[in-house]
Amino acid sequence: MGTDDAFAELGLASDASESEVKAAWRRLVSQWHPDRNGSAGAVAKMQRINQAFEEIRRAGFRVAPEPAADDADVTAPGPATDPGAGFDDNDDGGDTAFRDDAGTSRQRRPIHRKVKLTLEEAAAGCIKVLRGKVTETCRVCAGAGHQVLGGNCVRCGGSGAVSKRSFFGWPTGLAECEACLGGGIARQPCAACRSSGKTAARSYQAKVRIPHGVRHGDLLHVDGRRLRPERLPADLEIRVELLDHAFFTLDDDGTLRCEVPVDGFAWVAGRQVQVPTLAGLQSLQLSRGQLSYCLKGQGFPVERRGARGDQWVTLVPVFPERLSTDQQILLDQLCATTSGAGAREDERLQAWHRGLRAWERGLRG
């Protein structure tokens, strides 16, 4: 029995207050209690009245969401996204209402899961297999944990209260009868669920498609009836967690940054190096004197299911701490080509040296 059906059973609107619910329950109990009503349907009616009261009390006297007219795409409240993906953003941790195969409205609390993704998986989208266990409300007792028998409760005689006594056995007042929870109607524990109100936990496995461009902290809502290999009795709410990456850092605007150490001599010579991207290694042509490079469209999606941003690669030239003899000879030869006799000196060096000599003369004068 759903919350809306429970209010209807008591003849109330779905926004009725707690006092109105209790008053309606007492009125109906006095009318349909088997001790006062000898009709054939009194016991069944009394069971529905008590089940409705229990359902509303478990819901905390809150108004349930209105069930959708079509059961194909029923999701919890939240901003809509691409209907083909089966996801909806949802920051509300409340219950999820949907209709079962019989067309009756049911209230289901979603299954909350966390999914850890690498940057590569989050950028490109992926399929995740989720496994776990889920319990359902017992259908025999409608989650109450007991069944109404009709007639007066044996312990309290139908009053709903029992005497409290002191250590010496003296009466000290009345307390709610635990056997009937103050209802005064005989009941028995539900054997199907062993008074728990829940069915035995059963395992589930579901394949979930994660859209590309999800960020850390995103909440994805998945209709449990769309999942395969079997439909779930509840929807899924998936919280995304992005794992730290060994190479990349992600900016809020989707810019991906990567710091790459390169051989200093290769950088001076303008060689090609391999740099990592989310799609794999990519060749990068080095340019002497340039340390930052922009790889267009190789970053993270700017928006979910959107186009990718850029990736910035920052080079860190690495030179040997100690040069070998051959390296020292080669460097000497290289220096001689720019500063030796007859060598053409770069204009920037010429300007520097002229300024240095003028400064030195000023010190002497």
Short mmCIF file of C-alpha atoms in Angstrom, two decimals:
data_model
loop_
_atom_site.label_atom_id
_atom_site.label_comp_id
_atom_site.label_asym_id
_atom_site.label_seq_id
_atom_site.Cartn_x
_atom_site.Cartn_y
_atom_site.Cartn_z
CA MET A 1 0.00 0.00 0.00
CA GLY A 2 1.45 3.34 -1.05
CA THR A 3 1.25 6.50 1.03
CA ASP A 4 -1.42 8.08 -1.19
CA ASP A 5 -3.51 4.90 -0.98
CA ALA A 6 -3.10 4.92 2.80
CA PHE A 7 -4.49 8.45 3.09
CA ALA A 8 -7.37 7.49 0.80
CA GLU A 9 -8.13 4.41 2.94
CA LEU A 10 -8.56 6.68 5.95
CA GLY A 11 -10.69 9.09 3.92
CA LEU A 12 -8.14 11.91 4.11
CA ALA A 13 -6.32 14.20 1.72
CA SER A 14 -2.61 13.62 1.23
CA ASP A 15 -1.75 16.81 3.15
CA ALA A 16 -3.63 15.79 6.32
CA SER A 17 -1.92 16.55 9.61
CA GLU A 18 -0.82 13.99 12.18
CA SER A 19 -3.75 14.79 14.48
CA GLU A 20 -6.22 14.38 11.62
CA VAL A 21 -4.72 10.99 10.75
CA LYS A 22 -5.00 9.73 14.33
CA ALA A 23 -8.56 11.02 14.67
CA ALA A 24 -9.63 9.31 11.43
CA TRP A 25 -7.96 6.06 12.51
CA ARG A 26 -9.79 6.06 15.87
CA ARG A 27 -13.12 6.81 14.19
CA LEU A 28 -12.73 3.97 11.70
CA VAL A 29 -11.54 1.54 14.39
CA SER A 30 -14.63 2.22 16.47
CA GLN A 31 -16.76 1.63 13.37
CA TRP A 32 -15.08 -1.48 11.94
CA HIS A 33 -13.65 -3.27 14.98
CA PRO A 34 -14.83 -6.92 14.69
CA ASP A 35 -16.17 -6.76 18.25
CA ARG A 36 -18.49 -3.94 17.23
CA ASN A 37 -19.09 -4.78 13.58
CA GLY A 38 -20.34 -8.25 12.77
CA SER A 39 -20.20 -7.94 8.98
CA ALA A 40 -18.20 -10.48 6.95
CA GLY A 41 -15.76 -7.89 5.70
CA ALA A 42 -15.03 -6.27 9.06
CA VAL A 43 -11.76 -8.13 9.70
CA ALA A 44 -10.39 -7.38 6.20
CA LYS A 45 -11.46 -3.74 6.50
CA MET A 46 -9.80 -3.50 9.91
CA GLN A 47 -6.57 -4.90 8.46
CA ARG A 48 -6.57 -2.26 5.69
CA ILE A 49 -7.21 0.51 8.20
CA ASN A 50 -4.29 -0.57 10.36
CA GLN A 51 -2.01 -1.06 7.36
CA ALA A 52 -2.87 2.46 6.16
CA PHE A 53 -2.11 3.92 9.57
CA GLU A 54 1.23 2.04 9.75
CA GLU A 55 2.19 3.18 6.24
CA ILE A 56 1.52 6.84 7.06
CA ARG A 57 3.36 6.56 10.37
CA ARG A 58 6.41 4.99 8.68
CA ALA A 59 6.40 7.80 6.12
CA GLY A 60 6.54 10.32 8.95
CA PHE A 61 3.23 11.93 7.91
CA ARG A 62 4.96 13.40 4.86
CA VAL A 63 3.24 13.98 1.55
CA ALA A 64 4.40 11.46 -1.05
CA PRO A 65 5.38 12.65 -4.58
CA GLU A 66 2.65 12.52 -7.17
CA PRO A 67 3.02 9.36 -9.32
CA ALA A 68 3.57 9.97 -13.01
CA ALA A 69 0.89 9.14 -15.51
CA ASP A 70 3.29 7.12 -17.65
CA ASP A 71 5.59 4.58 -16.05
CA ALA A 72 8.19 4.62 -18.85
CA ASP A 73 10.42 7.42 -17.58
CA VAL A 74 9.54 8.03 -13.95
CA THR A 75 12.45 9.53 -12.03
CA ALA A 76 12.98 11.39 -8.81
CA PRO A 77 12.60 15.20 -8.92
CA GLY A 78 15.56 16.97 -10.50
CA PRO A 79 16.68 18.83 -13.61
CA ALA A 80 16.09 16.75 -16.70
CA THR A 81 18.93 15.56 -18.88
CA ASP A 82 19.22 13.58 -22.08
CA PRO A 83 16.36 11.01 -21.92
CA GLY A 84 18.32 8.55 -24.01
CA ALA A 85 20.99 8.21 -21.35
CA GLY A 86 18.69 7.10 -18.53
CA PHE A 87 20.13 9.60 -16.06
CA ASP A 88 18.73 12.57 -14.20
CA ASP A 89 20.62 14.94 -11.93
CA ASN A 90 19.04 14.72 -8.51
CA ASP A 91 20.21 16.44 -5.34
CA ASP A 92 17.17 15.28 -3.38
CA GLY A 93 17.88 12.27 -1.18
CA GLY A 94 14.16 11.48 -0.72
CA ASP A 95 12.10 8.54 -1.89
CA THR A 96 11.49 7.64 -5.51
CA ALA A 97 7.89 7.00 -6.60
CA PHE A 98 7.12 4.78 -9.56
CA ARG A 99 4.48 2.33 -10.75
CA ASP A 100 4.90 -1.43 -10.82
CA ASP A 101 3.67 -3.82 -13.50
CA ALA A 102 0.20 -3.94 -11.92
CA GLY A 103 -0.10 -0.15 -12.19
CA THR A 104 -0.16 0.48 -8.43
CA SER A 105 1.89 3.30 -7.01
CA ARG A 106 4.77 2.16 -4.81
CA GLN A 107 7.19 4.11 -2.68
CA ARG A 108 10.82 3.05 -2.92
CA ARG A 109 13.85 4.55 -1.26
CA PRO A 110 16.64 4.61 -3.90
CA ILE A 111 19.78 2.54 -3.58
CA HIS A 112 22.75 4.85 -2.95
CA ARG A 113 26.07 3.86 -4.51
CA LYS A 114 29.47 5.46 -5.07
CA VAL A 115 31.40 4.91 -8.29
CA LYS A 116 35.10 5.70 -8.53
CA LEU A 117 36.28 6.70 -12.00
CA THR A 118 39.61 7.51 -13.57
CA LEU A 119 39.88 10.73 -15.56
CA GLU A 120 39.97 8.65 -18.73
CA GLU A 121 36.70 6.89 -17.82
CA ALA A 122 34.99 10.13 -16.81
CA ALA A 123 36.08 11.94 -19.98
CA ALA A 124 35.03 9.23 -22.44
CA GLY A 125 32.13 7.64 -20.54
CA CYS A 126 32.08 3.99 -19.57
CA ILE A 127 30.00 1.01 -18.48
CA LYS A 128 30.16 0.03 -14.81
CA VAL A 129 28.85 -3.20 -13.34
CA LEU A 130 27.37 -2.64 -9.88
CA ARG A 131 26.78 -5.53 -7.50
CA GLY A 132 25.13 -5.53 -4.11
CA LYS A 133 22.18 -6.69 -2.04
CA VAL A 134 18.73 -5.17 -1.63
CA THR A 135 15.72 -5.87 0.61
CA GLU A 136 12.05 -5.19 -0.14
CA THR A 137 8.97 -4.55 1.97
CA CYS A 138 7.21 -7.76 2.97
CA ARG A 139 4.03 -8.09 0.90
CA VAL A 140 2.30 -10.37 3.38
CA CYS A 141 2.25 -7.80 6.17
CA ALA A 142 2.86 -4.71 3.97
CA GLY A 143 5.98 -3.95 6.00
CA ALA A 144 4.18 -3.82 9.36
CA GLY A 145 5.90 -6.92 10.73
CA HIS A 146 2.57 -8.29 11.97
CA GLN A 147 -0.88 -9.29 10.77
CA VAL A 148 -4.15 -8.08 12.29
CA LEU A 149 -6.28 -10.93 13.64
CA GLY A 150 -9.33 -8.98 14.78
CA GLY A 151 -10.83 -9.05 18.23
CA ASN A 152 -9.43 -7.59 21.38
CA CYS A 153 -5.78 -7.77 22.29
CA VAL A 154 -5.35 -10.45 24.96
CA ARG A 155 -2.76 -8.51 26.93
CA CYS A 156 -4.65 -5.23 27.31
CA GLY A 157 -8.20 -6.49 26.78
CA GLY A 158 -8.74 -4.08 23.89
CA SER A 159 -7.98 -0.89 25.80
CA GLY A 160 -4.59 -0.34 24.18
CA ALA A 161 -2.98 0.34 27.55
CA VAL A 162 -1.56 -1.75 30.39
CA SER A 163 -0.87 -0.86 34.01
CA LYS A 164 2.61 0.13 35.01
CA ARG A 165 3.78 -1.08 38.38
CA SER A 166 6.57 -0.05 40.70
CA PHE A 167 9.27 -2.26 42.13
CA PHE A 168 6.91 -3.21 44.96
CA GLY A 169 4.04 -4.07 42.60
CA TRP A 170 2.02 -0.94 43.18
CA PRO A 171 0.22 0.53 40.13
CA THR A 172 1.85 3.74 38.94
CA GLY A 173 -0.19 4.59 35.84
CA LEU A 174 -0.79 3.32 32.32
CA ALA A 175 1.56 2.58 29.43
CA GLU A 176 0.96 1.76 25.77
CA CYS A 177 0.42 -1.94 25.22
CA GLU A 178 3.43 -3.35 23.37
CA ALA A 179 1.48 -6.32 22.00
CA CYS A 180 -0.94 -4.17 19.97
CA LEU A 181 1.02 -0.88 19.96
CA GLY A 182 -1.91 0.89 21.60
CA GLY A 183 -4.47 -0.17 19.00
CA GLY A 184 -6.27 -2.63 21.22
CA ILE A 185 -6.66 -5.11 18.35
CA ALA A 186 -5.20 -8.61 18.44
CA ARG A 187 -2.32 -9.20 16.09
CA GLN A 188 0.30 -11.83 15.45
CA PRO A 189 3.91 -11.60 14.22
CA CYS A 190 4.33 -12.04 10.47
CA ALA A 191 5.92 -15.42 9.82
CA ALA A 192 6.88 -14.54 6.24
CA CYS A 193 9.37 -11.85 7.28
CA ARG A 194 9.86 -12.91 10.93
CA SER A 195 8.38 -9.64 12.14
CA SER A 196 11.03 -7.56 10.36
CA GLY A 197 8.69 -6.13 7.71
CA LYS A 198 11.38 -6.82 5.11
CA THR A 199 12.13 -9.69 2.76
CA ALA A 200 15.42 -11.54 2.86
CA ALA A 201 18.26 -9.65 1.15
CA ARG A 202 18.83 -10.68 -2.43
CA SER A 203 21.83 -10.02 -4.62
CA TYR A 204 21.64 -7.83 -7.68
CA GLN A 205 23.92 -6.99 -10.59
CA ALA A 206 23.34 -4.07 -12.91
CA LYS A 207 25.17 -2.55 -15.85
CA VAL A 208 25.14 1.24 -15.69
CA ARG A 209 26.28 3.55 -18.49
CA ILE A 210 28.17 6.58 -17.16
CA PRO A 211 27.93 9.56 -19.56
CA HIS A 212 31.10 11.32 -20.62
CA GLY A 213 32.10 14.51 -18.85
CA VAL A 214 30.92 13.69 -15.32
CA ARG A 215 32.74 15.53 -12.53
CA HIS A 216 33.70 14.72 -8.98
CA GLY A 217 30.61 14.94 -6.74
CA ASP A 218 28.03 14.60 -9.55
CA LEU A 219 24.86 12.73 -8.57
CA LEU A 220 23.38 10.49 -11.26
CA HIS A 221 19.84 9.11 -10.99
CA VAL A 222 19.13 5.83 -12.80
CA ASP A 223 15.70 4.29 -13.34
CA GLY A 224 16.02 0.80 -11.85
CA ARG A 225 13.56 -0.66 -14.35
CA ARG A 226 15.85 0.14 -17.29
CA LEU A 227 18.79 -1.79 -15.95
CA ARG A 228 19.93 -5.13 -17.25
CA PRO A 229 20.20 -8.08 -16.83
CA GLU A 230 17.28 -7.63 -14.40
CA ARG A 231 15.16 -4.74 -13.22
CA LEU A 232 15.79 -3.50 -9.71
CA PRO A 233 13.00 -2.97 -7.18
CA ALA A 234 14.35 0.56 -6.61
CA ASP A 235 16.18 3.28 -8.52
CA LEU A 236 19.88 3.98 -8.19
CA GLU A 237 21.48 7.22 -7.05
CA ILE A 238 25.16 7.18 -7.96
CA ARG A 239 27.69 9.60 -6.51
CA VAL A 240 30.73 10.09 -8.77
CA GLU A 241 34.23 10.13 -7.29
CA LEU A 242 37.18 10.96 -9.56
CA LEU A 243 40.45 9.30 -8.65
CA ASP A 244 43.68 11.27 -8.48
CA HIS A 245 45.76 10.93 -11.65
CA ALA A 246 49.48 10.34 -11.87
CA PHE A 247 49.95 12.86 -14.74
CA PHE A 248 46.96 15.18 -15.04
CA THR A 249 45.26 17.89 -13.01
CA LEU A 250 41.79 19.16 -13.96
CA ASP A 251 40.65 22.80 -13.81
CA ASP A 252 37.01 23.75 -13.25
CA ASP A 253 36.67 24.97 -16.85
CA GLY A 254 37.72 21.57 -18.26
CA THR A 255 41.33 22.54 -18.94
CA LEU A 256 43.65 19.59 -18.43
CA ARG A 257 47.22 20.28 -17.30
CA CYS A 258 50.24 18.05 -17.49
CA GLU A 259 53.86 18.68 -16.55
CA VAL A 260 56.31 16.66 -18.66
CA PRO A 261 60.06 16.35 -17.96
CA VAL A 262 62.06 16.18 -21.21
CA ASP A 263 65.70 15.71 -22.11
CA GLY A 264 67.27 19.18 -22.09
CA PHE A 265 69.42 18.49 -25.15
CA ALA A 266 66.34 17.21 -27.08
CA TRP A 267 64.52 20.41 -26.14
CA VAL A 268 67.46 22.55 -27.36
CA ALA A 269 67.66 20.51 -30.57
CA GLY A 270 63.89 20.85 -31.23
CA ARG A 271 63.19 17.14 -31.35
CA GLN A 272 59.85 15.33 -31.01
CA VAL A 273 58.71 13.77 -27.72
CA GLN A 274 55.75 11.64 -26.64
CA VAL A 275 53.35 13.32 -24.19
CA PRO A 276 50.34 11.70 -22.46
CA THR A 277 46.74 12.67 -23.28
CA LEU A 278 43.47 11.14 -22.11
CA ALA A 279 43.32 9.27 -25.43
CA GLY A 280 46.91 7.96 -25.23
CA LEU A 281 50.39 9.13 -26.18
CA GLN A 282 50.75 11.90 -28.74
CA SER A 283 53.81 13.25 -30.54
CA LEU A 284 54.79 16.83 -29.74
CA GLN A 285 57.23 18.86 -31.83
CA LEU A 286 59.47 20.84 -29.48
CA SER A 287 60.50 24.39 -30.16
CA ARG A 288 63.66 25.78 -28.58
CA GLY A 289 62.76 28.42 -26.03
CA GLN A 290 59.09 27.35 -25.67
CA LEU A 291 58.02 25.50 -22.54
CA SER A 292 54.20 25.57 -22.72
CA TYR A 293 52.13 23.93 -25.48
CA CYS A 294 48.35 23.85 -26.01
CA LEU A 295 46.76 20.68 -27.39
CA LYS A 296 43.39 21.77 -28.76
CA GLY A 297 40.44 19.51 -27.93
CA GLN A 298 42.56 17.07 -25.92
CA GLY A 299 41.31 18.16 -22.48
CA PHE A 300 38.27 17.24 -20.40
CA PRO A 301 34.68 17.93 -21.56
CA VAL A 302 33.69 21.45 -20.58
CA GLU A 303 30.12 20.29 -19.91
CA ARG A 304 28.61 16.86 -19.39
CA ARG A 305 28.20 15.26 -22.81
CA GLY A 306 29.84 18.35 -24.29
CA ALA A 307 32.93 19.00 -26.38
CA ARG A 308 36.35 18.63 -24.83
CA GLY A 309 38.43 21.54 -23.62
CA ASP A 310 42.16 22.00 -24.21
CA GLN A 311 45.17 20.37 -22.64
CA TRP A 312 48.20 22.39 -21.63
CA VAL A 313 51.58 20.69 -21.54
CA THR A 314 54.37 22.34 -19.54
CA LEU A 315 57.89 21.11 -20.29
CA VAL A 316 60.59 20.81 -17.66
CA PRO A 317 63.97 20.46 -19.45
CA VAL A 318 66.27 18.09 -17.60
CA PHE A 319 70.06 18.30 -18.07
CA PRO A 320 72.65 15.90 -16.65
CA GLU A 321 73.94 16.84 -13.21
CA ARG A 322 77.44 15.79 -14.31
CA LEU A 323 78.59 15.84 -17.93
CA SER A 324 80.62 13.01 -19.37
CA THR A 325 83.93 13.74 -21.09
CA ASP A 326 82.38 13.34 -24.53
CA GLN A 327 79.51 15.65 -23.61
CA GLN A 328 81.95 18.28 -22.31
CA ILE A 329 83.98 18.13 -25.53
CA LEU A 330 80.84 18.48 -27.64
CA LEU A 331 79.67 21.45 -25.59
CA ASP A 332 83.07 23.15 -25.96
CA GLN A 333 82.87 22.67 -29.69
CA LEU A 334 79.33 24.06 -29.72
CA CYS A 335 80.38 27.14 -27.72
CA ALA A 336 83.25 27.76 -30.13
CA THR A 337 80.81 28.06 -33.03
CA THR A 338 79.18 31.11 -31.41
CA SER A 339 81.96 32.78 -29.41
CA GLY A 340 85.21 31.71 -31.02
CA ALA A 341 87.39 33.68 -33.47
CA GLY A 342 85.50 34.45 -36.65
CA ALA A 343 82.18 33.29 -35.18
CA ARG A 344 79.13 35.46 -35.76
CA GLU A 345 77.73 36.40 -32.37
CA ASP A 346 73.97 36.63 -31.85
CA GLU A 347 72.61 40.21 -31.80
CA ARG A 348 71.13 39.70 -28.33
CA LEU A 349 74.54 38.70 -26.98
CA GLN A 350 76.22 41.63 -28.77
CA ALA A 351 73.79 44.09 -27.18
CA TRP A 352 74.34 42.56 -23.76
CA HIS A 353 78.11 42.72 -24.04
CA ARG A 354 78.03 46.36 -25.20
CA GLY A 355 75.89 47.32 -22.25
CA LEU A 356 78.15 45.36 -19.89
CA ARG A 357 81.30 47.15 -21.14
CA ALA A 358 79.64 50.56 -20.82
CA TRP A 359 78.61 49.78 -17.25
CA GLU A 360 82.14 48.66 -16.41
CA ARG A 361 83.63 51.92 -17.80
CA GLY A 362 81.21 53.90 -15.67
CA LEU A 363 82.47 52.15 -12.56
CA ARG A 364 86.09 53.01 -13.38
CA GLY A 365 85.36 56.63 -14.20
#
